Coordinates of C-alpha atoms in Angstrom, one line a residue:
M151 CA 11.6 -28.7 36.0
S152 CA 9.4 -31.0 38.0
G153 CA 7.7 -34.2 37.0
D154 CA 6.3 -33.3 33.6
G155 CA 7.0 -36.0 31.1
T156 CA 7.1 -39.0 33.4
T157 CA 3.9 -40.3 31.9
A158 CA 2.6 -37.6 29.6
D159 CA -0.3 -39.7 28.3
D160 CA 2.2 -42.2 26.9
D161 CA 3.6 -39.7 24.5
P162 CA 6.6 -41.5 22.9
L163 CA 8.6 -38.3 22.7
Q164 CA 8.0 -37.3 26.3
T165 CA 8.7 -40.9 27.4
A166 CA 12.1 -40.8 25.6
V167 CA 12.9 -37.3 27.1
W168 CA 12.1 -38.6 30.6
R169 CA 14.2 -41.7 30.2
L170 CA 17.2 -39.7 29.1
R171 CA 16.7 -37.0 31.7
S172 CA 16.4 -39.6 34.5
R173 CA 19.8 -41.1 33.4
A174 CA 21.6 -37.8 33.4
C175 CA 21.5 -37.4 29.6
W176 CA 20.1 -33.9 29.6
A177 CA 21.8 -32.8 26.4
D178 CA 20.4 -35.8 24.5
A179 CA 17.0 -35.2 25.9
A180 CA 17.1 -31.5 24.9
A181 CA 18.2 -32.5 21.4
L182 CA 14.9 -34.4 21.0
L183 CA 12.9 -31.2 21.5
E184 CA 12.6 -28.9 18.5
P185 CA 12.2 -25.5 20.1
A186 CA 9.7 -24.4 17.6
G187 CA 7.0 -23.4 20.1
P188 CA 6.9 -21.9 23.6
E189 CA 6.2 -25.3 25.4
A190 CA 9.1 -27.1 23.7
A191 CA 11.5 -24.2 24.1
L192 CA 10.7 -24.0 27.8
Q193 CA 11.1 -27.7 28.4
R194 CA 14.4 -27.7 26.6
A195 CA 15.6 -24.8 28.7
A196 CA 14.5 -26.5 31.9
L197 CA 16.4 -29.6 31.0
L198 CA 19.6 -27.7 30.4
V199 CA 19.2 -25.7 33.6
E200 CA 18.7 -28.9 35.5
R201 CA 21.9 -30.2 34.0
C202 CA 23.7 -27.2 35.5
V203 CA 22.3 -28.1 38.9
Y204 CA 23.5 -31.7 38.7
T205 CA 26.8 -31.2 36.9
E206 CA 27.9 -27.6 37.7
A207 CA 28.6 -27.2 34.0
G208 CA 26.8 -26.2 30.8
W209 CA 26.0 -22.7 31.9
E210 CA 26.3 -20.9 28.5
E211 CA 24.1 -23.5 26.7
A212 CA 21.5 -23.2 29.4
E213 CA 21.5 -19.4 29.1
D214 CA 21.1 -19.6 25.3
A215 CA 18.1 -22.0 25.7
L216 CA 16.6 -19.9 28.4
R217 CA 16.8 -16.7 26.2
A218 CA 15.1 -18.7 23.4
A219 CA 12.3 -19.8 25.8
E220 CA 11.8 -16.2 27.1
A221 CA 11.6 -14.9 23.5
A222 CA 9.0 -17.6 22.6
A223 CA 6.8 -17.1 25.6
R224 CA 3.4 -15.6 24.8
S225 CA 1.1 -16.1 27.8
D226 CA 1.6 -15.0 31.4
D227 CA 2.0 -18.7 32.4
E228 CA 4.7 -19.2 29.8
R229 CA 6.5 -16.0 30.8
G230 CA 6.1 -16.9 34.5
A231 CA 7.6 -20.4 33.9
A232 CA 10.5 -18.9 32.0
A233 CA 11.1 -16.5 34.8
C234 CA 11.1 -19.4 37.3
E235 CA 13.8 -21.1 35.2
R236 CA 15.8 -17.9 35.1
G237 CA 15.6 -17.7 38.9
Y238 CA 16.7 -21.3 39.3
L239 CA 19.7 -20.9 37.0
A240 CA 20.8 -17.7 38.8
Y241 CA 20.3 -19.5 42.2
A242 CA 22.5 -22.4 41.0
A243 CA 25.2 -20.1 39.7
T244 CA 25.3 -18.4 43.2
L245 CA 25.1 -21.7 45.1
F246 CA 28.1 -23.2 43.2
Q247 CA 30.0 -19.9 43.4
V248 CA 30.1 -19.5 39.6
R249 CA 29.0 -15.9 40.0
D250 CA 26.9 -14.1 42.7
R251 CA 23.5 -13.8 41.0
A252 CA 21.4 -13.9 44.2
D253 CA 19.7 -10.6 43.5
E254 CA 18.8 -11.8 39.9
A255 CA 17.4 -15.0 41.3
R256 CA 15.1 -13.2 43.8
A257 CA 14.0 -10.7 41.1
A258 CA 13.2 -13.5 38.6
F259 CA 11.2 -15.4 41.2
G260 CA 9.4 -12.2 42.1
R261 CA 8.4 -11.8 38.4
A262 CA 7.3 -15.4 38.2
A263 CA 5.1 -15.0 41.3
A264 CA 3.4 -12.0 39.7
L265 CA 2.7 -14.0 36.5
I266 CA 1.8 -17.5 37.7
A267 CA -1.7 -17.6 39.2
P268 CA -2.1 -18.9 42.8
G269 CA -3.1 -22.5 42.6
A270 CA -1.6 -23.0 39.2
A271 CA 0.6 -26.1 38.7
G272 CA 3.7 -24.0 38.2
R273 CA 3.2 -22.2 41.5
A274 CA 4.2 -25.3 43.5
L275 CA 7.6 -25.5 41.7
L276 CA 8.1 -21.8 42.2
D277 CA 7.4 -22.1 46.0
F278 CA 9.9 -24.9 46.2
R279 CA 12.6 -22.9 44.5
R280 CA 11.9 -19.9 46.7
G281 CA 12.4 -22.3 49.6
L282 CA 15.8 -23.2 48.2
I283 CA 16.8 -19.5 48.2
A284 CA 15.6 -19.1 51.8
E285 CA 17.4 -22.3 53.0
N286 CA 20.7 -22.0 51.2
L287 CA 21.2 -18.3 50.4
T288 CA 19.2 -16.4 53.0
R289 CA 19.8 -19.0 55.7
S290 CA 16.2 -18.7 57.0
P291 CA 15.0 -22.2 57.8
Q292 CA 11.6 -20.9 59.0
A293 CA 10.9 -19.2 55.6
A294 CA 12.2 -22.3 53.8
R295 CA 9.9 -24.6 55.7
A296 CA 6.9 -22.5 54.9
A297 CA 7.8 -22.4 51.2
Y298 CA 8.4 -26.1 51.1
R299 CA 5.1 -26.8 52.8
R300 CA 3.3 -24.7 50.2
A301 CA 5.1 -26.5 47.5
H302 CA 4.3 -29.9 49.1
A303 CA 0.6 -29.1 49.2
G304 CA 0.7 -27.9 45.5
A305 CA 2.6 -30.9 44.4
T306 CA 0.0 -33.1 46.1
A307 CA -2.9 -31.2 44.6
H308 CA -1.4 -31.4 41.1
A309 CA -0.1 -35.0 41.3
D310 CA 3.5 -34.1 40.7
P311 CA 5.4 -37.0 42.3
L312 CA 8.9 -35.8 41.4
L313 CA 8.4 -32.4 43.0
L314 CA 6.8 -34.2 46.0
S315 CA 10.0 -36.2 46.4
A316 CA 11.9 -33.0 46.5
T317 CA 9.7 -31.4 49.1
W318 CA 9.8 -34.5 51.3
R319 CA 13.6 -34.5 51.1
H320 CA 14.1 -30.8 51.9
L321 CA 11.5 -30.8 54.7
A322 CA 13.3 -33.9 56.1
G323 CA 16.6 -32.1 55.9
L324 CA 15.3 -29.2 58.0
A325 CA 13.9 -31.7 60.5
L326 CA 17.3 -33.5 60.7
R327 CA 19.0 -30.2 61.5
E328 CA 16.6 -29.7 64.4
G329 CA 17.3 -33.1 65.8
E330 CA 13.9 -34.6 64.7
L331 CA 15.4 -37.9 63.6
A332 CA 12.1 -39.9 63.2
E333 CA 10.5 -37.1 61.1
A334 CA 13.7 -36.8 59.0
R335 CA 13.9 -40.6 58.4
R336 CA 10.2 -40.7 57.3
G337 CA 10.7 -37.8 54.9
F338 CA 13.9 -39.1 53.4
A339 CA 12.3 -42.6 53.0
E340 CA 9.3 -41.2 51.2
S341 CA 11.6 -39.2 48.9
L342 CA 13.6 -42.3 48.1
R343 CA 10.5 -44.4 47.5
I344 CA 9.0 -42.0 45.0
R345 CA 12.3 -41.6 43.1
E346 CA 12.8 -45.3 42.9
E347 CA 9.2 -45.8 41.7
L348 CA 9.6 -43.2 39.0
G349 CA 13.0 -44.6 37.9
Y350 CA 14.6 -41.2 38.5
L351 CA 18.1 -42.6 38.8
V352 CA 20.0 -39.3 38.8
G353 CA 18.1 -38.3 42.0
T354 CA 18.2 -41.6 43.7
A355 CA 21.8 -41.5 44.9
P356 CA 21.3 -38.2 46.8
A357 CA 18.1 -39.7 48.4
L358 CA 20.1 -42.8 49.5
V359 CA 22.8 -40.7 51.1
S360 CA 20.2 -38.5 52.9
L361 CA 18.4 -41.5 54.3
A362 CA 21.7 -43.0 55.4
D363 CA 22.3 -40.0 57.6
T364 CA 19.3 -41.0 59.7
E365 CA 20.1 -44.8 60.0
T366 CA 22.4 -46.8 62.2
E367 CA 24.9 -49.4 61.0
P368 CA 25.0 -51.6 59.1
E369 CA 22.0 -50.1 57.2
A370 CA 23.7 -46.7 56.8
S371 CA 26.8 -48.2 55.1
R372 CA 24.6 -50.3 52.8
L373 CA 22.7 -47.2 51.7
R374 CA 25.9 -45.3 51.1
E375 CA 27.4 -48.1 49.1
E376 CA 24.3 -48.3 46.9
A377 CA 24.6 -44.5 46.4
R378 CA 28.3 -45.0 45.3
R379 CA 27.3 -47.6 42.8
L380 CA 24.7 -45.4 41.2
F381 CA 27.1 -42.4 41.3
R382 CA 29.7 -44.4 39.4
L383 CA 27.1 -45.7 37.0
L384 CA 26.0 -42.2 36.1
G385 CA 29.6 -41.0 35.5
G386 CA 30.0 -39.0 38.7
V387 CA 26.7 -37.2 38.7
P388 CA 25.5 -35.3 40.7
T389 CA 29.0 -33.8 41.0
W390 CA 28.4 -32.3 44.4
L391 CA 27.6 -35.7 45.9
A392 CA 31.3 -36.7 45.5
R393 CA 32.2 -34.9 48.7
Q394 CA 29.6 -36.8 50.7
L395 CA 30.5 -40.2 49.2
A396 CA 34.3 -39.8 49.8
P397 CA 35.6 -42.5 52.1
P398 CA 36.6 -41.2 55.5
A399 CA 40.2 -40.1 56.0
P400 CA 42.3 -42.7 57.8
G401 CA 42.8 -42.1 61.5
P402 CA 46.2 -41.4 63.0
V403 CA 48.6 -44.3 63.4
T404 CA 49.0 -45.2 67.0
A405 CA 51.3 -47.6 68.8

């Protein structure tokens, strides 16, 4: 799920869904959506898949919602969007070592690519997620960078700021690995700025930690402490951030 629902023409329902989602209340947000039609069913599934990515839990509920969305889909765009969510869920299950579903993820993204027209809004999100596969499963940074750049261009063209914050962050991460510190700092700063402007609290702590990795003291410690505050405020979400926020182990005692 990308940035849909952040404004949504001031739709009260979408505003409520966005506020709950941004505060890590995915189940509450999903409960507001009656999965009577394809669009609502897909949005509900996307929320519950995103919960898996941030909490490493809720897999069965996400699977149920995704099957409902797949059954409700009528158009190629809807089927493609459902396949994109299917691939993302399978990717997350593989990444967090719940079960190896890498082949399923790639197949689902392949189906989505065949169904979502080039230049369509959903194509940018698909490109981004294929970049995640390349970066974290295939270990191919060049392919990941190409996919992230396509997603970045698509997010810009379709005015999707939340997705843009993700592409900035992941392109910056690749730059940091290659020692391009200034480029990494710029990308992480842009990602953080967008998430703060959107009020996307659940994604702000990871952005703070990433930016801290490019800063010197005392700014790095200030950013990490702010990330810890948000992490505690949201009840320890995203779960995988705990490892990065753990205090350093004490050094050996010397005379």
